[in-house]
Amino acid sequence: MSAPATERDAVGVFSPGRARILARTLRQDRWWLSPLLTVIGLAAFVIYATVRSFVRTAYYSTEYHYLSPFYSPCLSESCVPGASHFGTPFPELPMWIPLAFLSLPFLLGFRLTCYYYRKAYYRSVWLSPPACAVAEPHSRYTGETRLPLIIQNSHRYFFYAAVIISVINTYDAVIAFHGADGGFGFGLGNVILVVNVLLLWTYTVSCHSCRHVTGGRLKHFSKHPVRYWIWTRVSKLNTRHMQFAWITLGTLVLTDFYIMLVASNTISDLRFVG
Ligand code: FES
C-alpha cells in the first residue's frame, strides 16, 4: 500500500540523503520493454496452461500413448483409458479439479518460488522496481522477511517435488515408444516428448536449490571431490537458468499442443518406426 503523501518524503527513494529527483526516472532508453515482454510471456503461458489443464480434451493419444505433461500423472477414474500410467487410486473428479491435481500445485509452487521467476515478476508485475534507476511506486520495502513473501523460502521443498515429477515425466516419455499396432515404435511425438523432458531436467537441475543440495555447506571441497564435481556442473548450468526457465515454458506448450493435435485427429503423427 502506498504511504500517505506526508510520509512519502521520508521513505524509500524519497529518504533523506537520496538524490532529490522529481522525475520517476532519468533514463531515456526503452527500459519498460523488458518488463512488458515478461508480463506478456508469463500471462500467455498461464492462460494457455490453465485452459488446457481444465478442458480435459485431447490430452492422450490412445494410438501412440502420448500423454500431455499438463495431465501427468493422471490418477483418477475420470482419466481416459490408458492415460493412467500409475493406476487410478482416486475416484471420478468434478470438472473444477484438474486431472493432474497432484502435480500441478507443486509445479506451480516450484515455478512461482524460482529465483529467476521471482526476479521477473517482482520487476514486471509488482514494479518493485521495474528497472535499474527507475523508482518503484511502493514506498516501503519489506523483502521476503514476512508473510506472504516469506513463503518463497519453501523453494527447496518444491525442488524435491519437481525432481519426483520429472521422474514421472521421464517415465511417460519412455513408455510412449509405442507402435500403432502394439510393440515398439516412435514418431515425431516421441522426439518432442523426449526433448521436453530433457529440458525439464536441465531446468530442474540448474535450480539454485540443486546447487546448494550438491555443494552447499561444505567447508572443504577437496574432501568431497564427487560433490565438488557435481556442484561445478550444476553451477555451469545455473548460469543459464533464466534461459531454461523460458525455454521450458515454450516446450511445455509445444508438447501439449502437438499431443492435442494428434489426439484430436487434427493431424497425423509423423511416424519413423511402427
Ligand atoms: Fe529456479 Fe530453483 S531457482 S527452479
PDB file of N, CA and C and ligand atoms in Angstrom, residues 110 114-116 155 203 207-209 241, ligand 1:
ATOM      1  N   PHE A 110       6.853 -24.553  -7.570  1.00  0.00           N
ATOM      2  CA  PHE A 110       8.263 -24.595  -7.978  1.00  0.00           C
ATOM      3  C   PHE A 110       8.593 -23.392  -8.855  1.00  0.00           C
ATOM      4  N   CYS A 114      10.707 -19.916  -7.855  1.00  0.00           N
ATOM      5  CA  CYS A 114      12.004 -19.974  -8.545  1.00  0.00           C
ATOM      6  C   CYS A 114      12.698 -18.609  -8.448  1.00  0.00           C
ATOM      7  N   TYR A 115      14.007 -18.623  -8.222  1.00  0.00           N
ATOM      8  CA  TYR A 115      14.738 -17.359  -8.070  1.00  0.00           C
ATOM      9  C   TYR A 115      14.603 -16.494  -9.314  1.00  0.00           C
ATOM     10  N   TYR A 116      14.657 -17.139 -10.504  1.00  0.00           N
ATOM     11  CA  TYR A 116      14.556 -16.319 -11.707  1.00  0.00           C
ATOM     12  C   TYR A 116      13.154 -15.718 -11.853  1.00  0.00           C
ATOM     13  N   HIS A 155      11.149 -22.836  -1.463  1.00  0.00           N
ATOM     14  CA  HIS A 155      11.556 -23.285  -2.804  1.00  0.00           C
ATOM     15  C   HIS A 155      12.301 -24.608  -2.792  1.00  0.00           C
ATOM     16  N   TYR A 203      16.314 -27.647 -16.628  1.00  0.00           N
ATOM     17  CA  TYR A 203      15.792 -26.532 -15.826  1.00  0.00           C
ATOM     18  C   TYR A 203      15.822 -26.904 -14.334  1.00  0.00           C
ATOM     19  N   CYS A 207      18.610 -25.464 -11.015  1.00  0.00           N
ATOM     20  CA  CYS A 207      17.989 -24.698  -9.921  1.00  0.00           C
ATOM     21  C   CYS A 207      19.029 -24.300  -8.861  1.00  0.00           C
ATOM     22  N   HIS A 208      18.865 -23.134  -8.277  1.00  0.00           N
ATOM     23  CA  HIS A 208      19.772 -22.676  -7.224  1.00  0.00           C
ATOM     24  C   HIS A 208      19.752 -23.625  -6.015  1.00  0.00           C
ATOM     25  N   SER A 209      18.573 -24.195  -5.730  1.00  0.00           N
ATOM     26  CA  SER A 209      18.486 -25.131  -4.604  1.00  0.00           C
ATOM     27  C   SER A 209      19.283 -26.395  -4.895  1.00  0.00           C
ATOM     28  N   HIS A 241      20.158 -20.486 -16.143  1.00  0.00           N
ATOM     29  CA  HIS A 241      18.849 -20.859 -15.575  1.00  0.00           C
ATOM     30  C   HIS A 241      17.695 -20.040 -16.162  1.00  0.00           C
TER      31      HIS A 241
HETATM   32 FE1  FES B   1      14.665 -21.553 -10.490  1.00  0.00          FE
HETATM   33 FE2  FES B   1      15.062 -23.221  -8.432  1.00  0.00          FE
HETATM   34  S1  FES B   1      15.897 -21.298  -8.777  1.00  0.00           S
HETATM   35  S2  FES B   1      13.872 -23.539 -10.230  1.00  0.00           S
END
